[in-house]
């Protein structure tokens, strides 16, 4: 049994924290909007009124926050984790942030006698709810080993991919692939619709061949229904395409298809769909062919 402070109980963090309770751990959660601690309390966890309260007495601090500045503020801000955690505490950052920020924060954690790994996840809301996430883990082998039982409680495919920051690099690649997949799935549906194809039948047979994918399985029906409730918000995918662009530039490689898809993601956001699921890329792509699917 591990005592865990869990910060960020949104679409992903909420169910992940509850799985940790179900695995027998003592979990105290903190979220900026306090009402999101309710499902954790109902599941047997505890609610904290501040980061410091969630961290008090914890052996492990888990974070599932939107972006790099959020993680930096919670870790190194006033009364944050670095200022309040006991020496030796293991910080597991499940958030998707910039790899360079992950490395920098891990150095600052080490300077305060804390340990840190990056453990961004893939698998969407369904993966969080079913504890079937893919988790790409960066950090020292000892720290990853110590975190392993907790990672296994929320994920199915847990892989140590290298030193701190490597998890974020692999996650950036994941987001590049997912965005490209969504864009092409949306184009294919617009194309099929223009031909008057039987869309459910087309999706079924496409799913059984090489065009099949987790994206097709999880997102095609949302596109056909024009149901863009998140899921994974366009705002977050826009953030991730920025991470990809910066990291690619830093490595001196180009991602031309990714750059185009990033523009479509940005256009979707600019048109008012930032809070919609990333399947709303379909709305932008349909609009390019003059197909209106309605704006929020
Ligand atoms: P989300 O629903 O917006 O959850 C983030 C939570 O963090 C919100 O409940 C937010 O509180 C809370 N928060 C923000 N700043 C905080 C602070 N300073 N202190 C305490 N709580 C704070 O986002 P999400 O979809 O769970 O995504 C979280 C991370 O997972 C992101 O990095 C995302 O890229 C990544 N991710 C998401 C998915 C997905 O399918 N959704 C999949 C893989 C990875 P409020 O309620 O006040 O906003």
PDB file of C-alpha atoms in Angstrom, residues 36-240:
ATOM      1  CA  UNK A  36     -13.881  17.122  -9.315  1.00  0.00           C
ATOM      2  CA  UNK A  37     -12.609  15.473  -6.113  1.00  0.00           C
ATOM      3  CA  UNK A  38     -16.131  14.124  -5.407  1.00  0.00           C
ATOM      4  CA  UNK A  39     -15.907  10.903  -7.518  1.00  0.00           C
ATOM      5  CA  UNK A  40     -12.552  10.102  -5.858  1.00  0.00           C
ATOM      6  CA  UNK A  41     -14.071  10.512  -2.392  1.00  0.00           C
ATOM      7  CA  UNK A  42     -17.047   8.368  -3.440  1.00  0.00           C
ATOM      8  CA  UNK A  43     -14.558   5.689  -4.548  1.00  0.00           C
ATOM      9  CA  UNK A  44     -12.822   5.655  -1.141  1.00  0.00           C
ATOM     10  CA  UNK A  45     -10.122   8.308  -1.615  1.00  0.00           C
ATOM     11  CA  UNK A  46      -9.747  11.645   0.153  1.00  0.00           C
ATOM     12  CA  UNK A  47     -10.025  15.240  -1.021  1.00  0.00           C
ATOM     13  CA  UNK A  48      -7.385  17.876  -0.263  1.00  0.00           C
ATOM     14  CA  UNK A  49      -7.903  21.632  -0.294  1.00  0.00           C
ATOM     15  CA  UNK A  50      -4.399  22.432  -1.568  1.00  0.00           C
ATOM     16  CA  UNK A  51      -1.345  20.890  -3.211  1.00  0.00           C
ATOM     17  CA  UNK A  52       0.456  20.920   0.158  1.00  0.00           C
ATOM     18  CA  UNK A  53      -2.390  19.028   1.821  1.00  0.00           C
ATOM     19  CA  UNK A  54      -2.407  16.375  -0.921  1.00  0.00           C
ATOM     20  CA  UNK A  55       1.370  15.969  -0.639  1.00  0.00           C
ATOM     21  CA  UNK A  56       1.424  15.796   3.175  1.00  0.00           C
ATOM     22  CA  UNK A  57       2.583  12.306   4.177  1.00  0.00           C
ATOM     23  CA  UNK A  58       2.671  11.028   0.587  1.00  0.00           C
ATOM     24  CA  UNK A  59       5.354   8.598  -0.622  1.00  0.00           C
ATOM     25  CA  UNK A  60       4.358   9.256  -4.227  1.00  0.00           C
ATOM     26  CA  UNK A  61       2.969  12.393  -5.871  1.00  0.00           C
ATOM     27  CA  UNK A  62       1.182  11.833  -9.200  1.00  0.00           C
ATOM     28  CA  UNK A  63       0.318  14.675 -11.567  1.00  0.00           C
ATOM     29  CA  UNK A  64      -2.177  14.702 -14.470  1.00  0.00           C
ATOM     30  CA  UNK A  65      -2.267  18.364 -15.525  1.00  0.00           C
ATOM     31  CA  UNK A  66      -2.857  20.047 -18.895  1.00  0.00           C
ATOM     32  CA  UNK A  67       0.446  21.673 -19.894  1.00  0.00           C
ATOM     33  CA  UNK A  68       4.077  22.445 -18.993  1.00  0.00           C
ATOM     34  CA  UNK A  69       3.333  25.716 -17.108  1.00  0.00           C
ATOM     35  CA  UNK A  70       0.703  23.916 -14.980  1.00  0.00           C
ATOM     36  CA  UNK A  71       3.165  21.186 -14.015  1.00  0.00           C
ATOM     37  CA  UNK A  72       5.901  23.719 -13.304  1.00  0.00           C
ATOM     38  CA  UNK A  73       3.561  25.800 -11.092  1.00  0.00           C
ATOM     39  CA  UNK A  74       2.308  22.811  -9.102  1.00  0.00           C
ATOM     40  CA  UNK A  75       5.806  21.392  -8.614  1.00  0.00           C
ATOM     41  CA  UNK A  76       7.955  24.485  -8.119  1.00  0.00           C
ATOM     42  CA  UNK A  77       5.424  27.199  -7.248  1.00  0.00           C
ATOM     43  CA  UNK A  78       4.817  28.643  -3.815  1.00  0.00           C
ATOM     44  CA  UNK A  79       3.732  25.849  -1.426  1.00  0.00           C
ATOM     45  CA  UNK A  80       4.152  23.463  -4.335  1.00  0.00           C
ATOM     46  CA  UNK A  81       5.346  19.857  -4.309  1.00  0.00           C
ATOM     47  CA  UNK A  82       9.069  20.682  -4.197  1.00  0.00           C
ATOM     48  CA  UNK A  83       8.568  22.936  -1.180  1.00  0.00           C
ATOM     49  CA  UNK A  84       6.351  20.544   0.762  1.00  0.00           C
ATOM     50  CA  UNK A  85       7.135  16.905  -0.156  1.00  0.00           C
ATOM     51  CA  UNK A  86       9.253  14.825   2.196  1.00  0.00           C
ATOM     52  CA  UNK A  87      12.750  13.804   1.009  1.00  0.00           C
ATOM     53  CA  UNK A  88      12.778  10.722  -1.202  1.00  0.00           C
ATOM     54  CA  UNK A  89       9.232  11.286  -2.480  1.00  0.00           C
ATOM     55  CA  UNK A  90       8.734   9.893  -5.969  1.00  0.00           C
ATOM     56  CA  UNK A  91       7.011  12.288  -8.397  1.00  0.00           C
ATOM     57  CA  UNK A  92       5.223  10.569 -11.307  1.00  0.00           C
ATOM     58  CA  UNK A  93       4.211  13.071 -13.968  1.00  0.00           C
ATOM     59  CA  UNK A  94       1.518  11.530 -16.179  1.00  0.00           C
ATOM     60  CA  UNK A  95       0.850  14.880 -17.948  1.00  0.00           C
ATOM     61  CA  UNK A  96       1.930  15.496 -21.542  1.00  0.00           C
ATOM     62  CA  UNK A  97       4.519  18.291 -21.419  1.00  0.00           C
ATOM     63  CA  UNK A  98       7.680  19.406 -23.225  1.00  0.00           C
ATOM     64  CA  UNK A  99      10.561  16.903 -22.888  1.00  0.00           C
ATOM     65  CA  UNK A 100      13.034  19.693 -22.005  1.00  0.00           C
ATOM     66  CA  UNK A 101      10.734  20.921 -19.217  1.00  0.00           C
ATOM     67  CA  UNK A 102      10.497  17.366 -17.846  1.00  0.00           C
ATOM     68  CA  UNK A 103      14.309  17.129 -17.732  1.00  0.00           C
ATOM     69  CA  UNK A 104      14.661  20.546 -16.106  1.00  0.00           C
ATOM     70  CA  UNK A 105      12.025  19.774 -13.458  1.00  0.00           C
ATOM     71  CA  UNK A 106      13.646  16.418 -12.668  1.00  0.00           C
ATOM     72  CA  UNK A 107      16.949  18.225 -12.028  1.00  0.00           C
ATOM     73  CA  UNK A 108      15.225  20.678  -9.717  1.00  0.00           C
ATOM     74  CA  UNK A 109      13.484  17.772  -7.957  1.00  0.00           C
ATOM     75  CA  UNK A 110      16.820  15.992  -7.448  1.00  0.00           C
ATOM     76  CA  UNK A 111      18.334  19.178  -5.975  1.00  0.00           C
ATOM     77  CA  UNK A 112      15.635  18.973  -3.279  1.00  0.00           C
ATOM     78  CA  UNK A 113      16.179  15.262  -2.593  1.00  0.00           C
ATOM     79  CA  UNK A 114      13.120  14.152  -4.588  1.00  0.00           C
ATOM     80  CA  UNK A 115      12.898  11.607  -7.415  1.00  0.00           C
ATOM     81  CA  UNK A 116      10.935  12.133 -10.628  1.00  0.00           C
ATOM     82  CA  UNK A 117       9.863  10.144 -13.669  1.00  0.00           C
ATOM     83  CA  UNK A 118       7.851  11.209 -16.709  1.00  0.00           C
ATOM     84  CA  UNK A 119       5.031   8.818 -17.573  1.00  0.00           C
ATOM     85  CA  UNK A 120       2.748  10.328 -20.232  1.00  0.00           C
ATOM     86  CA  UNK A 121      -0.078   8.112 -21.371  1.00  0.00           C
ATOM     87  CA  UNK A 122      -2.017   7.200 -24.494  1.00  0.00           C
ATOM     88  CA  UNK A 123      -5.347   5.466 -24.897  1.00  0.00           C
ATOM     89  CA  UNK A 124      -7.771   8.314 -24.373  1.00  0.00           C
ATOM     90  CA  UNK A 125     -10.598   8.630 -21.907  1.00  0.00           C
ATOM     91  CA  UNK A 126     -11.570   4.993 -22.528  1.00  0.00           C
ATOM     92  CA  UNK A 127      -8.023   3.879 -21.677  1.00  0.00           C
ATOM     93  CA  UNK A 128      -8.102   5.841 -18.420  1.00  0.00           C
ATOM     94  CA  UNK A 129     -11.516   4.514 -17.459  1.00  0.00           C
ATOM     95  CA  UNK A 130     -10.633   0.890 -18.275  1.00  0.00           C
ATOM     96  CA  UNK A 131      -7.041   1.053 -16.900  1.00  0.00           C
ATOM     97  CA  UNK A 132      -5.736   0.008 -20.316  1.00  0.00           C
ATOM     98  CA  UNK A 133      -3.463   2.985 -20.997  1.00  0.00           C
ATOM     99  CA  UNK A 134      -0.147   2.761 -22.817  1.00  0.00           C
ATOM    100  CA  UNK A 135       2.405   4.447 -20.588  1.00  0.00           C
ATOM    101  CA  UNK A 136       5.731   5.652 -21.969  1.00  0.00           C
ATOM    102  CA  UNK A 137       8.082   5.988 -19.037  1.00  0.00           C
ATOM    103  CA  UNK A 138      11.285   8.018 -18.761  1.00  0.00           C
ATOM    104  CA  UNK A 139      13.578   8.013 -15.748  1.00  0.00           C
ATOM    105  CA  UNK A 140      16.137   6.082 -13.719  1.00  0.00           C
ATOM    106  CA  UNK A 141      15.599   2.302 -13.627  1.00  0.00           C
ATOM    107  CA  UNK A 142      15.252   2.242  -9.816  1.00  0.00           C
ATOM    108  CA  UNK A 143      12.606   4.951  -9.839  1.00  0.00           C
ATOM    109  CA  UNK A 144      10.696   3.339 -12.707  1.00  0.00           C
ATOM    110  CA  UNK A 145      10.853   0.002 -10.846  1.00  0.00           C
ATOM    111  CA  UNK A 146       9.461   1.633  -7.713  1.00  0.00           C
ATOM    112  CA  UNK A 147       6.613   3.188  -9.713  1.00  0.00           C
ATOM    113  CA  UNK A 148       5.830   0.013 -11.636  1.00  0.00           C
ATOM    114  CA  UNK A 149       3.004  -1.384  -9.440  1.00  0.00           C
ATOM    115  CA  UNK A 150       1.224   1.984  -9.640  1.00  0.00           C
ATOM    116  CA  UNK A 151       1.730   2.245 -13.399  1.00  0.00           C
ATOM    117  CA  UNK A 152       0.396  -1.295 -13.823  1.00  0.00           C
ATOM    118  CA  UNK A 153      -2.729  -0.305 -11.879  1.00  0.00           C
ATOM    119  CA  UNK A 154      -3.660   2.334 -14.481  1.00  0.00           C
ATOM    120  CA  UNK A 155      -2.103   0.943 -17.671  1.00  0.00           C
ATOM    121  CA  UNK A 156      -1.795  -2.228 -19.712  1.00  0.00           C
ATOM    122  CA  UNK A 157       1.270  -1.467 -21.862  1.00  0.00           C
ATOM    123  CA  UNK A 158       3.923   0.062 -19.623  1.00  0.00           C
ATOM    124  CA  UNK A 159       7.334   0.516 -21.249  1.00  0.00           C
ATOM    125  CA  UNK A 160      10.487   2.135 -19.866  1.00  0.00           C
ATOM    126  CA  UNK A 161      11.711   4.007 -22.949  1.00  0.00           C
ATOM    127  CA  UNK A 162      14.848   5.715 -21.565  1.00  0.00           C
ATOM    128  CA  UNK A 163      16.075   8.483 -19.250  1.00  0.00           C
ATOM    129  CA  UNK A 164      13.915  11.312 -17.938  1.00  0.00           C
ATOM    130  CA  UNK A 165      12.193  13.185 -20.782  1.00  0.00           C
ATOM    131  CA  UNK A 166      12.165  10.138 -23.094  1.00  0.00           C
ATOM    132  CA  UNK A 167       8.571   9.379 -22.208  1.00  0.00           C
ATOM    133  CA  UNK A 168       7.587  12.842 -23.403  1.00  0.00           C
ATOM    134  CA  UNK A 169       9.537  12.418 -26.630  1.00  0.00           C
ATOM    135  CA  UNK A 170       7.720   9.162 -27.390  1.00  0.00           C
ATOM    136  CA  UNK A 171       4.407  10.775 -26.427  1.00  0.00           C
ATOM    137  CA  UNK A 172       5.088  13.618 -28.897  1.00  0.00           C
ATOM    138  CA  UNK A 173       5.542  10.999 -31.624  1.00  0.00           C
ATOM    139  CA  UNK A 174       2.289   9.397 -30.474  1.00  0.00           C
ATOM    140  CA  UNK A 175       0.431  12.686 -30.834  1.00  0.00           C
ATOM    141  CA  UNK A 176       1.871  13.238 -34.314  1.00  0.00           C
ATOM    142  CA  UNK A 177       0.598   9.829 -35.405  1.00  0.00           C
ATOM    143  CA  UNK A 178      -2.826  10.275 -33.778  1.00  0.00           C
ATOM    144  CA  UNK A 179      -3.431  13.720 -35.291  1.00  0.00           C
ATOM    145  CA  UNK A 180      -2.465  12.483 -38.752  1.00  0.00           C
ATOM    146  CA  UNK A 181      -4.724   9.457 -38.352  1.00  0.00           C
ATOM    147  CA  UNK A 182      -7.677  11.581 -37.284  1.00  0.00           C
ATOM    148  CA  UNK A 183      -7.187  13.988 -40.171  1.00  0.00           C
ATOM    149  CA  UNK A 184      -7.080  11.187 -42.757  1.00  0.00           C
ATOM    150  CA  UNK A 185     -10.044   9.382 -41.204  1.00  0.00           C
ATOM    151  CA  UNK A 186     -12.016  12.649 -41.409  1.00  0.00           C
ATOM    152  CA  UNK A 187     -11.016  13.125 -45.052  1.00  0.00           C
ATOM    153  CA  UNK A 188     -12.034   9.551 -45.866  1.00  0.00           C
ATOM    154  CA  UNK A 189     -15.475  10.019 -44.284  1.00  0.00           C
ATOM    155  CA  UNK A 190     -16.065  13.294 -46.182  1.00  0.00           C
ATOM    156  CA  UNK A 191     -14.995  11.502 -49.376  1.00  0.00           C
ATOM    157  CA  UNK A 192     -17.269   8.510 -48.720  1.00  0.00           C
ATOM    158  CA  UNK A 193     -20.202  10.743 -47.856  1.00  0.00           C
ATOM    159  CA  UNK A 194     -19.783  12.696 -51.110  1.00  0.00           C
ATOM    160  CA  UNK A 195     -20.060   9.363 -52.963  1.00  0.00           C
ATOM    161  CA  UNK A 196     -23.246   8.469 -51.107  1.00  0.00           C
ATOM    162  CA  UNK A 197     -21.545   5.422 -49.556  1.00  0.00           C
ATOM    163  CA  UNK A 198     -23.149   3.448 -46.742  1.00  0.00           C
ATOM    164  CA  UNK A 199     -20.975   5.002 -44.037  1.00  0.00           C
ATOM    165  CA  UNK A 200     -21.446   2.477 -41.173  1.00  0.00           C
ATOM    166  CA  UNK A 201     -20.803  -0.386 -43.618  1.00  0.00           C
ATOM    167  CA  UNK A 202     -17.714   1.360 -44.968  1.00  0.00           C
ATOM    168  CA  UNK A 203     -16.363   1.994 -41.471  1.00  0.00           C
ATOM    169  CA  UNK A 204     -16.946  -1.638 -40.509  1.00  0.00           C
ATOM    170  CA  UNK A 205     -15.001  -3.060 -43.437  1.00  0.00           C
ATOM    171  CA  UNK A 206     -12.235  -0.449 -43.210  1.00  0.00           C
ATOM    172  CA  UNK A 207     -11.793  -1.396 -39.560  1.00  0.00           C
ATOM    173  CA  UNK A 208     -10.963  -4.989 -40.505  1.00  0.00           C
ATOM    174  CA  UNK A 209      -8.192  -4.135 -42.953  1.00  0.00           C
ATOM    175  CA  UNK A 210      -4.943  -2.198 -42.984  1.00  0.00           C
ATOM    176  CA  UNK A 211      -6.870   1.049 -42.539  1.00  0.00           C
ATOM    177  CA  UNK A 212      -8.149  -0.214 -39.187  1.00  0.00           C
ATOM    178  CA  UNK A 213      -6.808   1.583 -36.120  1.00  0.00           C
ATOM    179  CA  UNK A 214      -7.645   2.561 -32.563  1.00  0.00           C
ATOM    180  CA  UNK A 215      -8.446   5.999 -33.993  1.00  0.00           C
ATOM    181  CA  UNK A 216     -10.962   4.518 -36.428  1.00  0.00           C
ATOM    182  CA  UNK A 217     -12.492   2.341 -33.692  1.00  0.00           C
ATOM    183  CA  UNK A 218     -12.843   5.215 -31.190  1.00  0.00           C
ATOM    184  CA  UNK A 219     -13.472   8.215 -33.433  1.00  0.00           C
ATOM    185  CA  UNK A 220     -15.339   7.228 -36.626  1.00  0.00           C
ATOM    186  CA  UNK A 221     -18.738   7.006 -34.949  1.00  0.00           C
ATOM    187  CA  UNK A 222     -18.190  10.331 -33.166  1.00  0.00           C
ATOM    188  CA  UNK A 223     -17.516  11.919 -36.557  1.00  0.00           C
ATOM    189  CA  UNK A 224     -20.558  10.284 -38.184  1.00  0.00           C
ATOM    190  CA  UNK A 225     -22.728  11.540 -35.312  1.00  0.00           C
ATOM    191  CA  UNK A 226     -21.001  14.965 -35.257  1.00  0.00           C
ATOM    192  CA  UNK A 227     -20.641  14.265 -31.515  1.00  0.00           C
ATOM    193  CA  UNK A 228     -17.512  16.151 -30.536  1.00  0.00           C
ATOM    194  CA  UNK A 229     -17.816  16.000 -26.746  1.00  0.00           C
ATOM    195  CA  UNK A 230     -14.335  15.395 -25.242  1.00  0.00           C
ATOM    196  CA  UNK A 231     -12.501  12.970 -24.879  1.00  0.00           C
ATOM    197  CA  UNK A 232      -9.325  14.754 -25.745  1.00  0.00           C
ATOM    198  CA  UNK A 233      -9.711  18.458 -26.261  1.00  0.00           C
ATOM    199  CA  UNK A 234      -8.479  20.198 -29.420  1.00  0.00           C
ATOM    200  CA  UNK A 235      -6.742  22.721 -27.103  1.00  0.00           C
ATOM    201  CA  UNK A 236      -4.597  19.891 -25.743  1.00  0.00           C
ATOM    202  CA  UNK A 237      -3.789  18.480 -29.176  1.00  0.00           C
ATOM    203  CA  UNK A 238      -2.854  21.989 -30.336  1.00  0.00           C
ATOM    204  CA  UNK A 239      -0.465  22.134 -27.367  1.00  0.00           C
ATOM    205  CA  UNK A 240       0.976  18.745 -28.346  1.00  0.00           C
TER     206      UNK A 240
END
